Tab-separated table of C-alpha atoms and ligand atoms in Angstrom:
chain	number	residue	atom	x	y	z
A	1	UNK	CA	-21.662	-22.419	-15.313
A	2	UNK	CA	-19.247	-20.655	-17.595
A	3	UNK	CA	-18.545	-17.067	-16.734
A	4	UNK	CA	-16.673	-16.155	-13.584
A	5	UNK	CA	-15.828	-12.697	-12.115
A	6	UNK	CA	-12.406	-12.910	-10.180
A	7	UNK	CA	-11.817	-10.021	-7.811
A	8	UNK	CA	-8.183	-9.389	-7.090
A	9	UNK	CA	-7.365	-11.544	-10.119
A	10	UNK	CA	-3.940	-9.691	-10.738
A	11	UNK	CA	-2.898	-10.896	-7.281
A	12	UNK	CA	-0.870	-13.761	-6.329
A	13	UNK	CA	-3.584	-16.387	-5.531
A	14	UNK	CA	-6.083	-14.968	-7.951
A	15	UNK	CA	-3.743	-15.038	-10.943
A	16	UNK	CA	-2.672	-18.761	-10.308
A	17	UNK	CA	-6.305	-19.739	-9.806
A	18	UNK	CA	-7.211	-18.123	-13.283
A	19	UNK	CA	-4.692	-20.439	-14.880
A	20	UNK	CA	-6.578	-23.482	-13.532
A	21	UNK	CA	-9.964	-21.941	-14.333
A	22	UNK	CA	-8.789	-21.599	-18.036
A	23	UNK	CA	-7.722	-25.189	-17.966
A	24	UNK	CA	-11.262	-26.080	-17.012
A	25	UNK	CA	-12.963	-24.098	-19.651
A	26	UNK	CA	-14.150	-21.134	-17.819
A	27	UNK	CA	-14.589	-17.640	-19.168
A	28	UNK	CA	-12.900	-15.087	-16.871
A	29	UNK	CA	-13.376	-11.336	-16.099
A	30	UNK	CA	-11.044	-9.735	-13.603
A	31	UNK	CA	-11.528	-6.604	-11.467
A	32	UNK	CA	-8.685	-5.278	-9.388
A	33	UNK	CA	-7.585	-1.839	-8.083
A	34	UNK	CA	-3.904	-2.709	-8.707
A	35	UNK	CA	-3.024	-1.465	-5.229
A	36	UNK	CA	-0.897	-4.556	-4.527
A	37	UNK	CA	-0.395	-6.027	-7.862
A	38	UNK	CA	0.624	-5.264	-11.517
A	39	UNK	CA	-1.372	-5.438	-14.613
A	40	UNK	CA	1.420	-7.108	-16.367
A	41	UNK	CA	0.301	-10.260	-14.682
A	42	UNK	CA	-2.385	-10.481	-17.389
A	43	UNK	CA	0.486	-10.808	-19.964
A	44	UNK	CA	1.803	-13.792	-17.955
A	45	UNK	CA	-1.645	-15.378	-17.775
A	46	UNK	CA	-1.991	-15.131	-21.498
A	47	UNK	CA	1.455	-16.471	-22.206
A	48	UNK	CA	0.761	-19.404	-19.957
A	49	UNK	CA	-2.851	-20.208	-20.860
A	50	UNK	CA	-3.124	-18.635	-24.331
A	51	UNK	CA	-6.164	-16.696	-22.981
A	52	UNK	CA	-6.574	-13.170	-21.571
A	53	UNK	CA	-9.194	-12.135	-19.127
A	54	UNK	CA	-11.143	-9.066	-19.713
A	55	UNK	CA	-9.888	-6.557	-17.138
A	56	UNK	CA	-11.609	-3.756	-15.366
A	57	UNK	CA	-9.617	-1.457	-13.012
A	58	UNK	CA	-12.252	-1.133	-10.391
A	59	UNK	CA	-11.997	-0.790	-6.646
A	60	UNK	CA	-14.673	-2.671	-4.735
A	61	UNK	CA	-15.468	0.518	-2.824
A	62	UNK	CA	-16.660	2.249	-6.066
A	63	UNK	CA	-20.193	0.943	-6.011
A	64	UNK	CA	-21.201	2.862	-9.122
A	65	UNK	CA	-18.558	1.199	-11.313
A	66	UNK	CA	-19.300	-2.148	-9.641
A	67	UNK	CA	-22.921	-1.749	-10.324
A	68	UNK	CA	-22.352	-0.893	-13.963
A	69	UNK	CA	-20.030	-3.981	-14.381
A	70	UNK	CA	-22.728	-6.213	-13.112
A	71	UNK	CA	-25.284	-4.503	-15.316
A	72	UNK	CA	-23.055	-4.976	-18.390
A	73	UNK	CA	-22.038	-8.484	-17.756
A	74	UNK	CA	-23.801	-11.708	-16.338
A	75	UNK	CA	-21.671	-13.791	-14.105
A	76	UNK	CA	-22.446	-17.247	-12.960
A	77	UNK	CA	-19.997	-17.090	-10.002
A	78	UNK	CA	-17.704	-14.651	-8.202
A	79	UNK	CA	-14.388	-15.705	-6.885
A	80	UNK	CA	-13.407	-13.131	-4.293
A	81	UNK	CA	-9.680	-12.662	-3.719
A	82	UNK	CA	-9.478	-8.950	-3.410
A	83	UNK	CA	-8.361	-7.733	-0.086
A	84	UNK	CA	-5.536	-6.227	1.807
A	85	UNK	CA	-3.433	-8.991	3.554
A	86	UNK	CA	-0.450	-7.443	5.489
A	87	UNK	CA	-0.919	-8.530	9.085
A	88	UNK	CA	1.493	-6.012	10.492
A	89	UNK	CA	-0.009	-3.038	8.388
A	90	UNK	CA	-3.507	-3.971	9.566
A	91	UNK	CA	-2.439	-3.487	13.121
A	92	UNK	CA	-1.256	0.072	12.246
A	93	UNK	CA	-4.180	0.899	10.050
A	94	UNK	CA	-7.286	-1.135	11.138
A	95	UNK	CA	-9.898	1.299	9.588
A	96	UNK	CA	-8.247	0.907	6.095
A	97	UNK	CA	-8.566	-2.861	6.523
A	98	UNK	CA	-12.111	-2.903	7.739
A	99	UNK	CA	-13.146	-0.367	5.024
A	100	UNK	CA	-11.451	-2.115	2.195
A	101	UNK	CA	-11.868	-5.750	3.048
A	102	UNK	CA	-15.343	-5.752	4.782
A	103	UNK	CA	-16.762	-2.615	3.057
A	104	UNK	CA	-15.510	-3.761	-0.317
A	105	UNK	CA	-17.136	-7.248	0.227
A	106	UNK	CA	-20.465	-5.747	1.397
A	107	UNK	CA	-20.497	-3.667	-1.932
A	108	UNK	CA	-19.680	-6.913	-3.873
A	109	UNK	CA	-22.504	-8.845	-2.174
A	110	UNK	CA	-24.897	-6.046	-2.768
A	111	UNK	CA	-24.046	-6.002	-6.444
A	112	UNK	CA	-24.499	-9.751	-6.688
A	113	UNK	CA	-27.815	-9.698	-4.976
A	114	UNK	CA	-29.052	-6.763	-7.288
A	115	UNK	CA	-27.974	-8.569	-10.346
A	116	UNK	CA	-29.093	-12.210	-9.464
A	117	UNK	CA	-25.631	-13.558	-9.003
A	118	UNK	CA	-25.943	-16.117	-6.323
A	119	UNK	CA	-22.660	-17.996	-5.974
A	120	UNK	CA	-19.388	-16.860	-4.413
A	121	UNK	CA	-16.115	-18.502	-3.523
A	122	UNK	CA	-14.383	-16.594	-0.721
A	123	UNK	CA	-10.658	-16.415	-0.079
A	124	UNK	CA	-10.532	-16.765	3.702
A	125	UNK	CA	-7.614	-17.570	6.033
A	126	UNK	CA	-6.650	-19.881	8.734
A	127	UNK	CA	-6.142	-16.801	10.878
A	128	UNK	CA	-9.770	-16.903	11.663
A	129	UNK	CA	-9.066	-19.955	13.992
A	130	UNK	CA	-7.415	-17.564	16.337
A	131	UNK	CA	-5.960	-19.292	19.451
A	132	UNK	CA	-6.975	-23.047	19.622
A	133	UNK	CA	-6.138	-25.857	22.091
A	134	UNK	CA	-4.797	-28.007	19.173
A	135	UNK	CA	-2.241	-27.198	16.445
A	136	UNK	CA	-4.173	-29.258	13.967
A	137	UNK	CA	-7.146	-27.150	12.843
A	138	UNK	CA	-10.458	-28.384	11.495
A	139	UNK	CA	-13.505	-26.723	10.226
A	140	UNK	CA	-15.658	-27.690	13.234
A	141	UNK	CA	-13.675	-25.506	15.537
A	142	UNK	CA	-15.048	-22.196	16.965
A	143	UNK	CA	-13.452	-19.168	14.959
A	144	UNK	CA	-13.064	-15.595	15.869
A	145	UNK	CA	-11.558	-15.974	19.373
A	146	UNK	CA	-7.984	-14.756	19.984
A	147	UNK	CA	-7.374	-13.396	16.559
A	148	UNK	CA	-4.326	-11.259	16.974
A	149	UNK	CA	-4.736	-8.689	14.165
A	150	UNK	CA	-7.385	-6.703	12.208
A	151	UNK	CA	-6.531	-8.656	9.035
A	152	UNK	CA	-7.620	-11.855	10.564
A	153	UNK	CA	-10.631	-10.102	11.991
A	154	UNK	CA	-11.757	-8.836	8.643
A	155	UNK	CA	-11.621	-12.416	7.237
A	156	UNK	CA	-13.753	-13.656	10.242
A	157	UNK	CA	-16.305	-10.750	9.854
A	158	UNK	CA	-16.716	-11.584	6.193
A	159	UNK	CA	-17.223	-15.223	6.963
A	160	UNK	CA	-20.089	-14.321	9.371
A	161	UNK	CA	-21.503	-11.818	6.735
A	162	UNK	CA	-21.716	-14.729	4.226
A	163	UNK	CA	-23.468	-16.992	6.814
A	164	UNK	CA	-26.012	-14.184	7.454
A	165	UNK	CA	-26.683	-13.554	3.801
A	166	UNK	CA	-27.215	-17.302	3.332
A	167	UNK	CA	-29.767	-17.228	6.105
A	168	UNK	CA	-31.646	-14.327	4.361
A	169	UNK	CA	-31.483	-15.744	0.795
A	170	UNK	CA	-32.016	-19.401	0.282
A	171	UNK	CA	-30.620	-19.170	-3.316
A	172	UNK	CA	-27.275	-17.952	-1.941
A	173	UNK	CA	-24.368	-20.407	-2.378
A	174	UNK	CA	-20.976	-19.708	-0.738
A	175	UNK	CA	-17.882	-21.683	-0.293
A	176	UNK	CA	-15.335	-20.374	2.282
A	177	UNK	CA	-11.861	-21.634	1.718
A	178	UNK	CA	-9.403	-21.094	4.565
A	179	UNK	CA	-5.905	-21.011	3.260
A	180	UNK	CA	-2.934	-21.822	5.437
A	181	UNK	CA	0.438	-20.593	4.206
A	182	UNK	CA	0.494	-20.204	0.345
A	183	UNK	CA	3.957	-20.437	-1.087
A	184	UNK	CA	5.578	-21.289	-4.526
A	185	UNK	CA	4.773	-20.143	-7.944
A	186	UNK	CA	3.610	-21.392	-11.310
A	187	UNK	CA	6.191	-23.932	-12.635
A	188	UNK	CA	6.719	-21.813	-15.821
A	189	UNK	CA	8.570	-19.232	-13.593
A	190	UNK	CA	6.462	-16.436	-15.291
A	191	UNK	CA	4.253	-15.671	-12.295
A	192	UNK	CA	4.826	-15.429	-8.644
A	193	UNK	CA	4.280	-13.564	-5.395
A	194	UNK	CA	5.621	-10.143	-5.872
A	195	UNK	CA	3.988	-7.855	-3.365
A	196	UNK	CA	4.510	-4.094	-3.572
A	197	UNK	CA	6.393	-2.739	-0.547
A	198	UNK	CA	7.818	-4.583	2.385
A	199	UNK	CA	6.245	-8.076	2.728
A	200	UNK	CA	5.156	-9.648	5.988
A	201	UNK	CA	5.266	-13.320	4.993
A	202	UNK	CA	8.265	-15.663	5.269
A	203	UNK	CA	8.451	-16.675	1.599
A	204	UNK	CA	8.425	-13.135	0.013
A	205	UNK	CA	11.061	-12.150	2.486
A	206	UNK	CA	13.275	-15.206	1.771
A	207	UNK	CA	13.004	-14.190	-1.949
A	208	UNK	CA	13.986	-10.533	-1.150
A	209	UNK	CA	16.967	-11.856	0.842
A	210	UNK	CA	17.953	-14.232	-1.982
A	211	UNK	CA	17.802	-11.223	-4.315
A	212	UNK	CA	20.049	-9.234	-2.049
A	213	UNK	CA	17.205	-6.559	-1.392
A	214	UNK	CA	17.249	-7.528	2.297
A	215	UNK	CA	20.507	-8.354	3.917
A	216	UNK	CA	19.478	-11.321	5.985
A	217	UNK	CA	16.409	-13.152	7.273
A	218	UNK	CA	15.379	-12.619	10.800
A	219	UNK	CA	14.108	-15.948	12.290
A	220	UNK	CA	11.460	-14.807	14.788
A	221	UNK	CA	12.471	-16.890	17.694
A	222	UNK	CA	14.115	-20.346	18.074
A	223	UNK	CA	12.931	-21.058	21.671
A	224	UNK	CA	9.473	-22.358	20.894
A	225	UNK	CA	8.389	-25.834	22.252
A	226	UNK	CA	8.896	-27.368	18.686
A	227	UNK	CA	11.447	-29.956	17.282
A	228	UNK	CA	14.030	-27.174	16.204
A	229	UNK	CA	12.579	-24.476	18.306
A	230	UNK	CA	11.146	-22.431	15.492
A	231	UNK	CA	7.464	-22.136	14.496
A	232	UNK	CA	5.615	-24.762	12.415
A	233	UNK	CA	3.284	-23.666	9.513
A	234	UNK	CA	1.310	-25.480	6.807
A	235	UNK	CA	2.887	-24.306	3.625
A	236	UNK	CA	0.736	-25.014	0.631
A	237	UNK	CA	1.858	-24.721	-2.940
A	238	UNK	CA	-0.208	-21.945	-4.683
A	239	UNK	CA	-1.030	-24.333	-7.643
A	240	UNK	CA	-2.512	-26.800	-5.211
A	241	UNK	CA	-4.370	-23.959	-3.596
A	242	UNK	CA	-5.648	-22.914	-7.031
A	243	UNK	CA	-6.786	-26.311	-7.804
A	244	UNK	CA	-8.862	-26.469	-4.613
A	245	UNK	CA	-10.862	-23.480	-5.843
A	246	UNK	CA	-11.738	-25.286	-9.160
A	247	UNK	CA	-12.698	-28.412	-7.001
A	248	UNK	CA	-15.018	-26.279	-4.991
A	249	UNK	CA	-17.121	-24.936	-7.877
A	250	UNK	CA	-18.734	-28.332	-8.663
A	251	UNK	CA	-19.705	-28.898	-5.187
A	252	UNK	CA	-21.535	-25.650	-4.605
A	253	UNK	CA	-25.117	-25.720	-3.250
A	254	UNK	CA	-27.489	-23.342	-1.321
A	255	UNK	CA	-25.852	-22.513	1.958
A	256	UNK	CA	-22.314	-22.101	3.222
A	257	UNK	CA	-19.608	-24.706	2.852
A	258	UNK	CA	-16.288	-24.290	4.654
A	259	UNK	CA	-12.951	-25.973	3.782
A	260	UNK	CA	-9.343	-25.821	5.005
A	261	UNK	CA	-6.925	-25.763	2.201
A	262	UNK	CA	-3.585	-27.037	3.498
A	263	UNK	CA	-1.264	-30.082	3.370
A	264	UNK	CA	-1.837	-31.322	6.810
A	265	UNK	CA	1.734	-31.112	7.749
A	266	UNK	CA	3.722	-28.569	9.754
A	267	UNK	CA	7.089	-27.317	8.535
A	268	UNK	CA	9.424	-25.140	10.520
A	269	UNK	CA	11.129	-21.925	9.657
A	270	UNK	CA	14.596	-23.560	9.787
A	271	UNK	CA	13.363	-26.302	7.470
A	272	UNK	CA	12.065	-23.813	4.982
A	273	UNK	CA	15.525	-22.154	4.990
A	274	UNK	CA	17.114	-25.510	4.477
A	275	UNK	CA	14.695	-26.408	1.606
A	276	UNK	CA	15.368	-23.037	-0.191
A	277	UNK	CA	19.166	-23.531	0.161
A	278	UNK	CA	18.940	-27.035	-1.264
A	279	UNK	CA	16.901	-25.759	-4.168
A	280	UNK	CA	19.164	-22.699	-4.693
A	281	UNK	CA	22.365	-24.360	-4.071
A	282	UNK	CA	23.273	-21.270	-1.962
A	283	UNK	CA	23.390	-20.468	1.751
A	284	UNK	CA	20.623	-18.049	2.850
A	285	UNK	CA	21.953	-15.520	5.345
A	286	UNK	CA	19.787	-15.483	8.480
A	287	UNK	CA	20.047	-14.610	12.210
A	288	UNK	CA	17.852	-15.602	15.091
A	289	UNK	CA	15.765	-12.750	16.324
A	290	UNK	CA	13.164	-11.999	18.956
A	291	UNK	CA	9.794	-13.741	18.779
A	292	UNK	CA	7.133	-11.816	16.674
A	293	UNK	CA	4.129	-10.727	18.716
A	294	UNK	CA	1.035	-12.882	17.801
A	295	UNK	CA	3.011	-15.864	16.391
A	296	UNK	CA	1.643	-19.287	17.475
A	297	UNK	CA	4.198	-22.123	17.857
A	298	UNK	CA	2.442	-24.386	15.414
A	299	UNK	CA	-0.654	-24.382	13.276
A	300	UNK	CA	-1.510	-26.703	10.335
A	301	UNK	CA	-4.588	-27.945	8.526
A	302	UNK	CA	-6.705	-30.944	9.110
A	303	UNK	CA	-7.385	-31.230	5.279
A	304	UNK	CA	-9.635	-34.345	5.471
A	305	UNK	CA	-12.922	-32.439	4.887
A	306	UNK	CA	-11.784	-31.025	1.556
A	307	UNK	CA	-10.385	-34.418	0.499
A	308	UNK	CA	-13.668	-36.183	1.564
A	309	UNK	CA	-16.158	-33.567	0.083
A	310	UNK	CA	-14.172	-31.872	-2.748
A	311	UNK	CA	-12.080	-34.807	-3.928
A	312	UNK	CA	-9.171	-32.540	-3.508
A	313	UNK	CA	-5.839	-32.759	-1.669
A	314	UNK	CA	-2.340	-31.221	-2.147
A	315	UNK	CA	0.032	-32.969	-4.530
A	316	UNK	CA	3.044	-30.673	-4.354
A	317	UNK	CA	5.605	-30.354	-1.603
A	318	UNK	CA	7.690	-27.525	-0.202
A	319	UNK	CA	10.538	-28.676	-2.217
A	320	UNK	CA	8.400	-28.199	-5.396
A	321	UNK	CA	7.526	-24.753	-4.044
A	322	UNK	CA	11.216	-23.918	-3.558
A	323	UNK	CA	12.170	-25.194	-7.064
A	324	UNK	CA	9.347	-23.105	-8.614
A	325	UNK	CA	10.425	-20.083	-6.530
A	326	UNK	CA	13.923	-20.287	-7.715
A	327	UNK	CA	12.758	-20.607	-11.274
A	328	UNK	CA	10.622	-17.444	-10.886
A	329	UNK	CA	13.515	-15.625	-9.232
A	330	UNK	CA	15.851	-16.586	-12.113
A	331	UNK	CA	13.247	-14.962	-14.504
A	332	UNK	CA	13.006	-11.641	-12.699
B	1	LIG	C1	5.350	-17.894	8.866
B	1	LIG	C2	6.477	-18.201	9.867
B	1	LIG	C3	7.029	-16.444	11.427
B	1	LIG	C4	8.802	-13.840	8.603
B	1	LIG	C5	0.371	-15.178	7.836
B	1	LIG	C6	-1.035	-14.446	7.960
B	1	LIG	C7	-1.774	-14.688	6.731
B	1	LIG	C8	-1.969	-16.045	6.291
B	1	LIG	C9	-0.562	-16.854	6.467
B	1	LIG	C10	-3.317	-15.840	4.312
B	1	LIG	C11	6.157	-17.819	11.245
B	1	LIG	C12	8.161	-16.796	10.538
B	1	LIG	C13	8.134	-14.874	9.087
B	1	LIG	C14	10.109	-13.456	8.905
B	1	LIG	C15	10.045	-15.458	10.360
B	1	LIG	N1	-2.167	-16.231	4.931
B	1	LIG	N2	8.847	-15.648	9.967
B	1	LIG	N3	10.782	-14.260	9.829
B	1	LIG	O1	2.323	-15.560	10.419
B	1	LIG	O2	1.923	-18.061	9.626
B	1	LIG	O3	0.461	-16.141	8.790
B	1	LIG	O4	0.461	-15.898	6.647
B	1	LIG	O5	-4.326	-15.417	4.835
B	1	LIG	O6	-1.225	-13.833	5.714
B	1	LIG	O7	-1.754	-14.960	9.056
B	1	LIG	O8	2.805	-16.439	8.052
B	1	LIG	O9	4.723	-16.005	6.582
B	1	LIG	O10	4.191	-14.242	8.281
B	1	LIG	O11	5.143	-16.483	9.099
B	1	LIG	O12	10.731	-16.060	11.213
B	1	LIG	O13	10.738	-12.379	8.449
B	1	LIG	O14	7.686	-17.625	9.513
B	1	LIG	O15	7.424	-16.216	12.773
B	1	LIG	O16	6.623	-18.639	12.185
B	1	LIG	P1	1.989	-16.588	9.335
B	1	LIG	P2	4.214	-15.699	7.887
């Protein structure tokens, strides 16, 4: 196993995973349509790791170009990060999300099948758990019920597609990694989450408030049944998340393996604000606003299956993530 195709490799999670893949001796090709990322990330990857992936500006919906790529290169494994991920935008533009995320993945899987590539690691999301009785989520739970947005639905549909492909092709090997809330940046401060446009997620918004691009953070509700009234989430450092992908490679086998990648702990919005203020030494302007539709009071991973079967668990903390975020902001 040497050569890996990383789709969405100039994105936040993909780029951080490439750093860890290089540390483990893999050769990397990247495809990305650069819709929500910048090609300059390749320079940062090279500066950090001393290696530069071959890059192809290809949209997964362009079957011809994808087919040629697989004809010209043999890949042992595909790591599939490419996808639109703005929850709010997915509600406004569902067809764009289904076409891009699901349609793009179908094209990718067809190319893999046509060119005898049998292994895929898929970037999924805890959103596939939808509404659950418990806040601590484990892989045995039923998914796909009560998902509140098309983004989460696309992740769920893709998981089902992978299971169906596995039923039809006994050589097919898939690992589904369900991310909780990725935060932080590479400790060098050279790479980080830098989405184009208005972000949805808490950390990129905190970063924009800290940079003065947004006046203040709106805390979406402080009247939940939680210790400080704000929602709890499982914030996982992106470097730990990246290492989870490397750990999954060596455990692949025919069939579909599913793992939560999270810390196993819930942290509140106010605790995140406090952690950022302690790391930055500055107050972060915020106000309490109305609840956001679709938000659950608390959700966090039961990460024991990944620890047991992959020998992986998180090592970094929210404080590490805030420190690395400040370092990244200072480099911008
Ligand atoms: C976190 C908490 C908000 C913004 C999303 C998506 C998906 C998944 C994880 C990968 C919530 C609060 C946020 C703000 C706030 N990742 N918040 N003010 O909703 O848990 O899940 O990210 O698939 O992208 O499902 O993450 O960062 O949007 O919100 O108070 O301006 O921060 O209410 O409690 P979420 P989030």
